[in-house]
PDB file of C-alpha atoms in Angstrom:
ATOM      1  CA  UNK A 855      24.450   1.502  24.924  1.00 95.00           C
ATOM      2  CA  UNK A 856      23.405   2.306  22.106  1.00 95.00           C
ATOM      3  CA  UNK A 857      23.579   5.914  21.265  1.00 96.00           C
ATOM      4  CA  UNK A 858      21.362   7.038  18.232  1.00 92.00           C
ATOM      5  CA  UNK A 859      22.600  10.985  17.666  1.00 88.00           C
ATOM      6  CA  UNK A 860      25.677  12.755  17.956  1.00 85.00           C
ATOM      7  CA  UNK A 861      24.385  15.382  19.368  1.00 85.00           C
ATOM      8  CA  UNK A 862      24.816  17.083  22.982  1.00 90.00           C
ATOM      9  CA  UNK A 863      22.707  14.393  24.186  1.00 93.00           C
ATOM     10  CA  UNK A 864      24.464  11.490  22.607  1.00 93.00           C
ATOM     11  CA  UNK A 865      28.254  13.376  24.147  1.00 92.00           C
ATOM     12  CA  UNK A 866      26.274  12.721  27.406  1.00 95.00           C
ATOM     13  CA  UNK A 867      25.893   9.485  27.218  1.00 95.00           C
ATOM     14  CA  UNK A 868      28.829   7.904  25.606  1.00 94.00           C
ATOM     15  CA  UNK A 869      31.015  10.336  28.278  1.00 93.00           C
ATOM     16  CA  UNK A 870      28.695   8.551  31.561  1.00 96.00           C
ATOM     17  CA  UNK A 871      29.004   4.852  29.969  1.00 95.00           C
ATOM     18  CA  UNK A 872      32.624   4.431  28.677  1.00 92.00           C
ATOM     19  CA  UNK A 873      33.179   6.229  32.789  1.00 94.00           C
ATOM     20  CA  UNK A 874      31.581   3.231  34.320  1.00 96.00           C
ATOM     21  CA  UNK A 875      33.350   1.131  31.703  1.00 93.00           C
ATOM     22  CA  UNK A 876      30.171   0.092  29.784  1.00 94.00           C
ATOM     23  CA  UNK A 877      30.360  -0.595  25.749  1.00 94.00           C
ATOM     24  CA  UNK A 878      28.993   1.716  23.500  1.00 96.00           C
ATOM     25  CA  UNK A 879      27.720   1.926  19.729  1.00 96.00           C
ATOM     26  CA  UNK A 880      26.179   4.041  17.768  1.00 96.00           C
ATOM     27  CA  UNK A 881      24.145   4.852  14.403  1.00 93.00           C
ATOM     28  CA  UNK A 882      24.321   7.693  11.274  1.00 92.00           C
ATOM     29  CA  UNK A 883      21.302   8.718  10.541  1.00 81.00           C
ATOM     30  CA  UNK A 884      21.602  12.389   9.360  1.00 70.00           C
ATOM     31  CA  UNK A 885      23.804  13.757   6.995  1.00 60.00           C
ATOM     32  CA  UNK A 886      23.949  17.205   9.182  1.00 54.00           C
ATOM     33  CA  UNK A 887      27.565  18.484   7.554  1.00 46.00           C
ATOM     34  CA  UNK A 888      26.225  18.746   4.049  1.00 52.00           C
ATOM     35  CA  UNK A 889      22.798  20.544   5.189  1.00 48.00           C
ATOM     36  CA  UNK A 890      25.229  23.641   6.310  1.00 46.00           C
ATOM     37  CA  UNK A 891      25.181  24.709   2.691  1.00 54.00           C
ATOM     38  CA  UNK A 892      21.592  24.773   2.686  1.00 47.00           C
ATOM     39  CA  UNK A 893      21.132  26.929   5.729  1.00 49.00           C
ATOM     40  CA  UNK A 894      24.050  30.010   4.447  1.00 55.00           C
ATOM     41  CA  UNK A 895      26.509  28.060   7.049  1.00 58.00           C
ATOM     42  CA  UNK A 896      28.767  26.294   5.108  1.00 59.00           C
ATOM     43  CA  UNK A 897      31.819  27.338   6.769  1.00 56.00           C
ATOM     44  CA  UNK A 898      31.526  25.143   9.030  1.00 68.00           C
ATOM     45  CA  UNK A 899      30.774  22.297   7.522  1.00 72.00           C
ATOM     46  CA  UNK A 900      34.442  21.248   8.278  1.00 80.00           C
ATOM     47  CA  UNK A 901      33.850  21.789  12.302  1.00 84.00           C
ATOM     48  CA  UNK A 902      30.661  19.561  11.551  1.00 85.00           C
ATOM     49  CA  UNK A 903      32.167  16.771  10.045  1.00 87.00           C
ATOM     50  CA  UNK A 904      35.150  16.792  13.119  1.00 90.00           C
ATOM     51  CA  UNK A 905      32.734  16.814  15.471  1.00 89.00           C
ATOM     52  CA  UNK A 906      30.803  14.013  14.172  1.00 91.00           C
ATOM     53  CA  UNK A 907      34.051  11.865  13.270  1.00 93.00           C
ATOM     54  CA  UNK A 908      35.391  12.464  16.973  1.00 93.00           C
ATOM     55  CA  UNK A 909      32.467  11.275  18.487  1.00 93.00           C
ATOM     56  CA  UNK A 910      31.387   8.215  16.639  1.00 94.00           C
ATOM     57  CA  UNK A 911      34.759   7.059  16.852  1.00 95.00           C
ATOM     58  CA  UNK A 912      34.335   6.951  20.452  1.00 92.00           C
ATOM     59  CA  UNK A 913      32.550   4.499  20.024  1.00 95.00           C
ATOM     60  CA  UNK A 914      33.152   0.562  19.173  1.00 95.00           C
ATOM     61  CA  UNK A 915      31.441   0.146  15.775  1.00 96.00           C
ATOM     62  CA  UNK A 916      28.995   2.824  14.037  1.00 96.00           C
ATOM     63  CA  UNK A 917      25.773   1.650  12.543  1.00 96.00           C
ATOM     64  CA  UNK A 918      24.864   3.021   8.857  1.00 94.00           C
ATOM     65  CA  UNK A 919      21.967   2.945   6.797  1.00 90.00           C
ATOM     66  CA  UNK A 920      23.820   2.560   3.273  1.00 86.00           C
ATOM     67  CA  UNK A 921      26.678   1.761   1.529  1.00 87.00           C
ATOM     68  CA  UNK A 922      26.573   4.963   0.071  1.00 86.00           C
ATOM     69  CA  UNK A 923      27.259   6.564   3.095  1.00 89.00           C
ATOM     70  CA  UNK A 924      29.359   4.068   4.437  1.00 92.00           C
ATOM     71  CA  UNK A 925      32.211   5.025   1.950  1.00 92.00           C
ATOM     72  CA  UNK A 926      31.370   8.645   2.043  1.00 91.00           C
ATOM     73  CA  UNK A 927      31.983   8.588   5.918  1.00 93.00           C
ATOM     74  CA  UNK A 928      35.168   5.919   5.370  1.00 95.00           C
ATOM     75  CA  UNK A 929      36.457   8.668   3.014  1.00 94.00           C
ATOM     76  CA  UNK A 930      36.241  11.714   5.813  1.00 93.00           C
ATOM     77  CA  UNK A 931      38.209   9.393   8.552  1.00 96.00           C
ATOM     78  CA  UNK A 932      35.149   7.291  10.344  1.00 96.00           C
ATOM     79  CA  UNK A 933      36.215   4.338  12.109  1.00 96.00           C
ATOM     80  CA  UNK A 934      34.284   0.775  13.248  1.00 95.00           C
ATOM     81  CA  UNK A 935      31.884   1.165  10.857  1.00 96.00           C
ATOM     82  CA  UNK A 936      29.036  -1.267   9.687  1.00 95.00           C
ATOM     83  CA  UNK A 937      26.159  -1.201   7.438  1.00 93.00           C
ATOM     84  CA  UNK A 938      22.844  -2.183   8.818  1.00 92.00           C
ATOM     85  CA  UNK A 939      19.895  -0.860   6.552  1.00 85.00           C
ATOM     86  CA  UNK A 940      16.700  -0.563   7.474  1.00 90.00           C
ATOM     87  CA  UNK A 941      13.235  -2.484   6.619  1.00 94.00           C
ATOM     88  CA  UNK A 942      10.212  -1.550   6.072  1.00 97.00           C
ATOM     89  CA  UNK A 943       6.639  -2.821   7.351  1.00 96.00           C
ATOM     90  CA  UNK A 944       4.883  -4.407   4.484  1.00 95.00           C
ATOM     91  CA  UNK A 945       1.432  -5.045   6.958  1.00 95.00           C
ATOM     92  CA  UNK A 946       1.098  -1.162   7.613  1.00 97.00           C
ATOM     93  CA  UNK A 947       2.777   0.284   3.864  1.00 98.00           C
ATOM     94  CA  UNK A 948       0.476  -1.700   1.597  1.00 98.00           C
ATOM     95  CA  UNK A 949      -1.575  -0.796  -1.809  1.00 98.00           C
ATOM     96  CA  UNK A 950      -4.790  -2.236   0.104  1.00 98.00           C
ATOM     97  CA  UNK A 951      -5.387   0.919   1.944  1.00 98.00           C
ATOM     98  CA  UNK A 952      -6.145   2.074  -0.748  1.00 98.00           C
ATOM     99  CA  UNK A 953      -8.724   4.950  -0.325  1.00 98.00           C
ATOM    100  CA  UNK A 954     -11.073   7.021  -2.924  1.00 96.00           C
ATOM    101  CA  UNK A 955     -12.492   9.027  -0.431  1.00 97.00           C
ATOM    102  CA  UNK A 956      -9.387   9.810   0.871  1.00 98.00           C
ATOM    103  CA  UNK A 957      -9.165  10.926  -3.057  1.00 98.00           C
ATOM    104  CA  UNK A 958     -11.916  12.583  -3.027  1.00 97.00           C
ATOM    105  CA  UNK A 959     -10.752  15.187  -0.830  1.00 98.00           C
ATOM    106  CA  UNK A 960      -8.253  16.052  -2.864  1.00 98.00           C
ATOM    107  CA  UNK A 961     -10.075  16.414  -5.543  1.00 97.00           C
ATOM    108  CA  UNK A 962      -8.786  13.431  -7.374  1.00 98.00           C
ATOM    109  CA  UNK A 963     -11.190  11.242  -9.308  1.00 95.00           C
ATOM    110  CA  UNK A 964     -10.322   7.740  -9.812  1.00 92.00           C
ATOM    111  CA  UNK A 965      -8.833   8.427 -13.064  1.00 95.00           C
ATOM    112  CA  UNK A 966      -6.586  10.970 -11.628  1.00 98.00           C
ATOM    113  CA  UNK A 967      -2.951  10.998 -11.513  1.00 98.00           C
ATOM    114  CA  UNK A 968      -1.605  11.820  -8.014  1.00 98.00           C
ATOM    115  CA  UNK A 969       1.963  11.937  -7.385  1.00 98.00           C
ATOM    116  CA  UNK A 970       2.927  12.056  -4.199  1.00 98.00           C
ATOM    117  CA  UNK A 971       5.995  13.366  -2.057  1.00 98.00           C
ATOM    118  CA  UNK A 972       6.507  12.140   1.835  1.00 98.00           C
ATOM    119  CA  UNK A 973       9.351  13.803   4.353  1.00 97.00           C
ATOM    120  CA  UNK A 974      10.293  17.078   5.794  1.00 96.00           C
ATOM    121  CA  UNK A 975       9.522  20.289   3.582  1.00 98.00           C
ATOM    122  CA  UNK A 976      13.026  21.940   3.398  1.00 94.00           C
ATOM    123  CA  UNK A 977      15.492  23.473   1.093  1.00 88.00           C
ATOM    124  CA  UNK A 978      18.109  20.485   1.558  1.00 89.00           C
ATOM    125  CA  UNK A 979      15.486  17.748  -0.205  1.00 95.00           C
ATOM    126  CA  UNK A 980      16.018  19.330  -3.508  1.00 96.00           C
ATOM    127  CA  UNK A 981      12.013  19.780  -3.922  1.00 97.00           C
ATOM    128  CA  UNK A 982      12.688  23.246  -6.496  1.00 97.00           C
ATOM    129  CA  UNK A 983      12.943  20.279  -8.539  1.00 98.00           C
ATOM    130  CA  UNK A 984      10.358  18.215  -7.745  1.00 98.00           C
ATOM    131  CA  UNK A 985       8.885  21.327  -8.890  1.00 98.00           C
ATOM    132  CA  UNK A 986      10.138  21.154 -12.243  1.00 98.00           C
ATOM    133  CA  UNK A 987       9.444  17.679 -12.380  1.00 98.00           C
ATOM    134  CA  UNK A 988       5.766  18.174 -11.655  1.00 98.00           C
ATOM    135  CA  UNK A 989       5.205  20.925 -13.872  1.00 98.00           C
ATOM    136  CA  UNK A 990       7.295  18.661 -16.717  1.00 98.00           C
ATOM    137  CA  UNK A 991       4.289  15.753 -15.817  1.00 98.00           C
ATOM    138  CA  UNK A 992       1.791  18.458 -15.986  1.00 98.00           C
ATOM    139  CA  UNK A 993       2.358  19.225 -19.487  1.00 98.00           C
ATOM    140  CA  UNK A 994       1.669  15.671 -20.468  1.00 98.00           C
ATOM    141  CA  UNK A 995      -0.729  15.106 -17.504  1.00 98.00           C
ATOM    142  CA  UNK A 996      -3.014  18.055 -17.051  1.00 98.00           C
ATOM    143  CA  UNK A 997      -5.202  17.142 -14.503  1.00 97.00           C
ATOM    144  CA  UNK A 998      -2.299  15.335 -12.474  1.00 98.00           C
ATOM    145  CA  UNK A 999      -2.585  16.672  -9.049  1.00 98.00           C
ATOM    146  CA  UNK A1000       0.514  16.646  -6.040  1.00 98.00           C
ATOM    147  CA  UNK A1001       0.129  15.700  -2.678  1.00 98.00           C
ATOM    148  CA  UNK A1002       3.212  16.561   0.119  1.00 98.00           C
ATOM    149  CA  UNK A1003       2.459  14.958   3.293  1.00 98.00           C
ATOM    150  CA  UNK A1004       4.932  16.825   5.148  1.00 98.00           C
ATOM    151  CA  UNK A1005       5.520  19.763   6.596  1.00 97.00           C
ATOM    152  CA  UNK A1006       8.908  22.415   7.007  1.00 97.00           C
ATOM    153  CA  UNK A1007      10.276  25.658   6.471  1.00 96.00           C
ATOM    154  CA  UNK A1008       9.769  25.272   1.867  1.00 97.00           C
ATOM    155  CA  UNK A1009       5.892  24.901   2.262  1.00 98.00           C
ATOM    156  CA  UNK A1010       5.312  28.378   1.596  1.00 98.00           C
ATOM    157  CA  UNK A1011       7.347  28.552  -1.271  1.00 97.00           C
ATOM    158  CA  UNK A1012       5.455  25.081  -2.330  1.00 98.00           C
ATOM    159  CA  UNK A1013       2.493  26.678  -1.766  1.00 98.00           C
ATOM    160  CA  UNK A1014       3.307  29.794  -4.043  1.00 98.00           C
ATOM    161  CA  UNK A1015       4.738  27.712  -6.312  1.00 98.00           C
ATOM    162  CA  UNK A1016       2.188  24.871  -6.433  1.00 98.00           C
ATOM    163  CA  UNK A1017      -0.742  26.489  -5.534  1.00 97.00           C
ATOM    164  CA  UNK A1018      -3.455  23.606  -6.600  1.00 97.00           C
ATOM    165  CA  UNK A1019      -0.979  20.972  -4.808  1.00 98.00           C
ATOM    166  CA  UNK A1020      -2.444  19.322  -1.283  1.00 98.00           C
ATOM    167  CA  UNK A1021      -0.388  19.894   1.687  1.00 98.00           C
ATOM    168  CA  UNK A1022      -1.402  16.992   3.869  1.00 98.00           C
ATOM    169  CA  UNK A1023       0.882  17.841   6.819  1.00 98.00           C
ATOM    170  CA  UNK A1024       2.293  15.606   8.760  1.00 97.00           C
ATOM    171  CA  UNK A1025       0.600  12.535   8.961  1.00 98.00           C
ATOM    172  CA  UNK A1026       1.912   8.888  10.429  1.00 97.00           C
ATOM    173  CA  UNK A1027       0.055   4.816  10.958  1.00 97.00           C
ATOM    174  CA  UNK A1028      -2.586   3.997   9.490  1.00 98.00           C
ATOM    175  CA  UNK A1029      -3.557   7.675   7.865  1.00 98.00           C
ATOM    176  CA  UNK A1030       0.365   8.272   6.663  1.00 98.00           C
ATOM    177  CA  UNK A1031      -0.016   4.767   4.483  1.00 98.00           C
ATOM    178  CA  UNK A1032      -3.956   5.444   3.408  1.00 98.00           C
ATOM    179  CA  UNK A1033      -1.612   8.990   2.230  1.00 98.00           C
ATOM    180  CA  UNK A1034       0.766   6.458   0.240  1.00 98.00           C
ATOM    181  CA  UNK A1035      -1.182   3.609  -0.817  1.00 98.00           C
ATOM    182  CA  UNK A1036      -4.037   6.304  -2.751  1.00 98.00           C
ATOM    183  CA  UNK A1037      -1.454   7.894  -5.039  1.00 98.00           C
ATOM    184  CA  UNK A1038      -0.487   7.338  -7.938  1.00 98.00           C
ATOM    185  CA  UNK A1039       3.529   7.734  -8.179  1.00 98.00           C
ATOM    186  CA  UNK A1040       6.470   9.190  -5.949  1.00 98.00           C
ATOM    187  CA  UNK A1041       8.493  11.590  -6.381  1.00 98.00           C
ATOM    188  CA  UNK A1042      11.545  11.642  -4.408  1.00 98.00           C
ATOM    189  CA  UNK A1043      14.823  14.343  -5.673  1.00 98.00           C
ATOM    190  CA  UNK A1044      16.578  14.642  -2.682  1.00 96.00           C
ATOM    191  CA  UNK A1045      20.059  14.483  -2.805  1.00 93.00           C
ATOM    192  CA  UNK A1046      21.300  13.917   0.486  1.00 86.00           C
ATOM    193  CA  UNK A1047      19.670  10.938   2.605  1.00 89.00           C
ATOM    194  CA  UNK A1048      21.836   8.515   4.750  1.00 86.00           C
ATOM    195  CA  UNK A1049      18.587   6.221   3.860  1.00 92.00           C
ATOM    196  CA  UNK A1050      15.879   6.957   2.767  1.00 93.00           C
ATOM    197  CA  UNK A1051      12.995   5.408   4.557  1.00 95.00           C
ATOM    198  CA  UNK A1052       9.478   7.194   2.574  1.00 97.00           C
ATOM    199  CA  UNK A1053      11.308   5.287  -0.715  1.00 98.00           C
ATOM    200  CA  UNK A1054      11.104   1.830   0.689  1.00 97.00           C
ATOM    201  CA  UNK A1055       7.566   3.034   2.643  1.00 98.00           C
ATOM    202  CA  UNK A1056       6.416   3.937  -1.458  1.00 98.00           C
ATOM    203  CA  UNK A1057       7.737   1.237  -2.103  1.00 98.00           C
ATOM    204  CA  UNK A1058       5.440  -1.225   0.204  1.00 98.00           C
ATOM    205  CA  UNK A1059       2.551   0.640  -1.091  1.00 98.00           C
ATOM    206  CA  UNK A1060       2.648   0.033  -4.357  1.00 98.00           C
ATOM    207  CA  UNK A1061       3.803   2.965  -6.383  1.00 98.00           C
ATOM    208  CA  UNK A1062       7.032   3.480  -8.841  1.00 98.00           C
ATOM    209  CA  UNK A1063       9.461   5.610  -7.335  1.00 98.00           C
ATOM    210  CA  UNK A1064      11.233   7.955  -9.143  1.00 98.00           C
ATOM    211  CA  UNK A1065      14.589   9.264  -7.453  1.00 98.00           C
ATOM    212  CA  UNK A1066      18.386   9.523  -8.046  1.00 98.00           C
ATOM    213  CA  UNK A1067      20.638   6.503  -7.919  1.00 97.00           C
ATOM    214  CA  UNK A1068      22.053   6.558  -3.823  1.00 93.00           C
ATOM    215  CA  UNK A1069      21.076   5.287  -0.385  1.00 92.00           C
ATOM    216  CA  UNK A1070      18.064   3.239  -0.558  1.00 94.00           C
ATOM    217  CA  UNK A1071      16.914   4.002  -4.165  1.00 96.00           C
ATOM    218  CA  UNK A1072      19.941   2.555  -5.578  1.00 95.00           C
ATOM    219  CA  UNK A1073      20.033  -0.682  -3.041  1.00 93.00           C
ATOM    220  CA  UNK A1074      15.965  -1.566  -4.104  1.00 96.00           C
ATOM    221  CA  UNK A1075      15.195  -0.220  -7.242  1.00 98.00           C
ATOM    222  CA  UNK A1076      16.339  -1.665 -10.207  1.00 97.00           C
ATOM    223  CA  UNK A1077      16.006   1.304 -13.373  1.00 98.00           C
ATOM    224  CA  UNK A1078      12.806   0.085 -15.374  1.00 97.00           C
ATOM    225  CA  UNK A1079      11.857  -3.187 -13.516  1.00 98.00           C
ATOM    226  CA  UNK A1080      10.900  -1.359 -10.488  1.00 98.00           C
ATOM    227  CA  UNK A1081      11.397   2.224 -10.584  1.00 98.00           C
ATOM    228  CA  UNK A1082      13.296   4.694 -11.673  1.00 98.00           C
ATOM    229  CA  UNK A1083      16.543   5.707 -11.092  1.00 98.00           C
ATOM    230  CA  UNK A1084      18.198   9.429 -12.422  1.00 98.00           C
ATOM    231  CA  UNK A1085      22.395   9.578 -11.800  1.00 98.00           C
ATOM    232  CA  UNK A1086      22.966  11.151  -8.452  1.00 96.00           C
ATOM    233  CA  UNK A1087      23.191  14.764  -8.717  1.00 94.00           C
ATOM    234  CA  UNK A1088      21.882  14.738 -12.880  1.00 98.00           C
ATOM    235  CA  UNK A1089      18.157  16.564 -12.752  1.00 98.00           C
ATOM    236  CA  UNK A1090      18.428  16.850 -16.464  1.00 98.00           C
ATOM    237  CA  UNK A1091      18.043  12.931 -15.766  1.00 98.00           C
ATOM    238  CA  UNK A1092      15.490  13.752 -13.378  1.00 98.00           C
ATOM    239  CA  UNK A1093      13.857  15.560 -15.539  1.00 98.00           C
ATOM    240  CA  UNK A1094      13.625  13.264 -18.693  1.00 98.00           C
ATOM    241  CA  UNK A1095      12.665  10.892 -16.097  1.00 98.00           C
ATOM    242  CA  UNK A1096       9.831  12.342 -15.211  1.00 98.00           C
ATOM    243  CA  UNK A1097       9.163  13.401 -18.556  1.00 98.00           C
ATOM    244  CA  UNK A1098       8.711   9.414 -19.237  1.00 98.00           C
ATOM    245  CA  UNK A1099       6.890   8.786 -16.339  1.00 98.00           C
ATOM    246  CA  UNK A1100       4.133  10.757 -17.775  1.00 98.00           C
ATOM    247  CA  UNK A1101       4.674   9.648 -21.476  1.00 98.00           C
ATOM    248  CA  UNK A1102       3.568   5.923 -20.310  1.00 98.00           C
ATOM    249  CA  UNK A1103       1.047   5.505 -17.558  1.00 98.00           C
ATOM    250  CA  UNK A1104      -0.415   3.028 -18.699  1.00 97.00           C
ATOM    251  CA  UNK A1105       2.962   1.076 -17.105  1.00 98.00           C
ATOM    252  CA  UNK A1106       3.062   2.624 -12.768  1.00 98.00           C
ATOM    253  CA  UNK A1107       1.244  -0.121 -11.438  1.00 97.00           C
ATOM    254  CA  UNK A1108       3.148  -3.083 -13.374  1.00 98.00           C
ATOM    255  CA  UNK A1109       5.778  -0.821 -11.926  1.00 98.00           C
ATOM    256  CA  UNK A1110       4.290  -0.534  -8.310  1.00 98.00           C
ATOM    257  CA  UNK A1111       3.637  -4.490  -8.425  1.00 98.00           C
ATOM    258  CA  UNK A1112       7.435  -4.991  -8.660  1.00 98.00           C
ATOM    259  CA  UNK A1113       8.262  -2.755  -5.700  1.00 98.00           C
ATOM    260  CA  UNK A1114       6.145  -4.132  -3.149  1.00 98.00           C
ATOM    261  CA  UNK A1115       7.359  -7.455  -4.119  1.00 97.00           C
ATOM    262  CA  UNK A1116      11.523  -6.330  -4.034  1.00 97.00           C
ATOM    263  CA  UNK A1117      10.733  -4.897  -0.725  1.00 96.00           C
ATOM    264  CA  UNK A1118       8.599  -7.276   1.145  1.00 95.00           C
ATOM    265  CA  UNK A1119      11.413  -9.914   2.192  1.00 92.00           C
ATOM    266  CA  UNK A1120      13.024  -6.936   4.245  1.00 92.00           C
ATOM    267  CA  UNK A1121      11.565  -6.836   7.425  1.00 87.00           C
ATOM    268  CA  UNK A1122      12.527  -5.089  10.560  1.00 90.00           C
ATOM    269  CA  UNK A1123      13.341  -8.859  12.574  1.00 88.00           C
ATOM    270  CA  UNK A1124      15.595  -9.442   9.801  1.00 86.00           C
ATOM    271  CA  UNK A1125      17.547  -5.631  10.545  1.00 89.00           C
ATOM    272  CA  UNK A1126      17.014  -6.625  14.282  1.00 92.00           C
ATOM    273  CA  UNK A1127      18.778  -9.528  13.932  1.00 92.00           C
ATOM    274  CA  UNK A1128      21.577  -8.162  12.069  1.00 91.00           C
ATOM    275  CA  UNK A1129      22.231  -6.071  15.162  1.00 93.00           C
ATOM    276  CA  UNK A1130      22.218  -8.490  17.768  1.00 94.00           C
ATOM    277  CA  UNK A1131      24.477 -10.996  15.660  1.00 94.00           C
ATOM    278  CA  UNK A1132      27.235  -7.803  15.766  1.00 93.00           C
ATOM    279  CA  UNK A1133      26.512  -7.027  19.130  1.00 93.00           C
ATOM    280  CA  UNK A1134      27.003 -10.563  20.585  1.00 93.00           C
ATOM    281  CA  UNK A1135      30.352 -10.334  17.998  1.00 92.00           C
ATOM    282  CA  UNK A1136      31.571  -7.542  20.327  1.00 91.00           C
ATOM    283  CA  UNK A1137      30.782  -9.092  23.672  1.00 89.00           C
ATOM    284  CA  UNK A1138      32.708 -12.283  22.179  1.00 89.00           C
ATOM    285  CA  UNK A1139      35.750 -10.226  21.460  1.00 88.00           C
ATOM    286  CA  UNK A1140      35.421  -8.492  24.674  1.00 86.00           C
ATOM    287  CA  UNK A1141      35.280 -11.740  27.163  1.00 77.00           C
TER     288      UNK A1141
END
């Protein structure tokens, strides 16, 4: 049995599987414990961390998506950890999905610089920094557009701060792929990801990505070559790179091409094979 959530359903599945002597593995997808401080429940951080640790340590393996998460969990007493990165569908997410018709609905012409953020619109995503970064970009590129794909409780605040931004709401499949490919650069200010699938989706779509140096960006981005990396938590560096991005639009396409080339080998098939090899190893140890 593989359990993908540490919530009540995951606990129940683990208890039942253990009682039936069925081996259990788990995966760690979301940094729930740091989120408490963004919603006024910081005092619960330690309790939530202990609950997650107790749950995952009951399983034979806990798969984590990045080396940063693995090291953080090890420091906090999590056991039996294995790195299992995530793949990206490079057929779905492709520069070929670019749509001038979609850009027109955003009031963006062929020469309009369009910046994209994709993901949950919530406080823990550090979106106030994104607003400041886009304003800095716009001071250099007055006609730049900001597009948000996703939804969440921070949307009304963003609508107030950036009234002429495009809020495309939740998109999936081909619609989501077209949104990526129809933009020109990707801003990702989050510092709370376990991986950040949207980063590899943006790279596969041929976009230069500006992000912090951890999780998926740390693994896939070579600063200045196929994207831009700011030291984790250094807002000033992130803003300086946003300014650099605005000053060097002629390099966006070159960086985007390099970004796609980087993620092309990282298919979901490779990820699945890695997982199955680990499960087979466990079976051999238990036999």
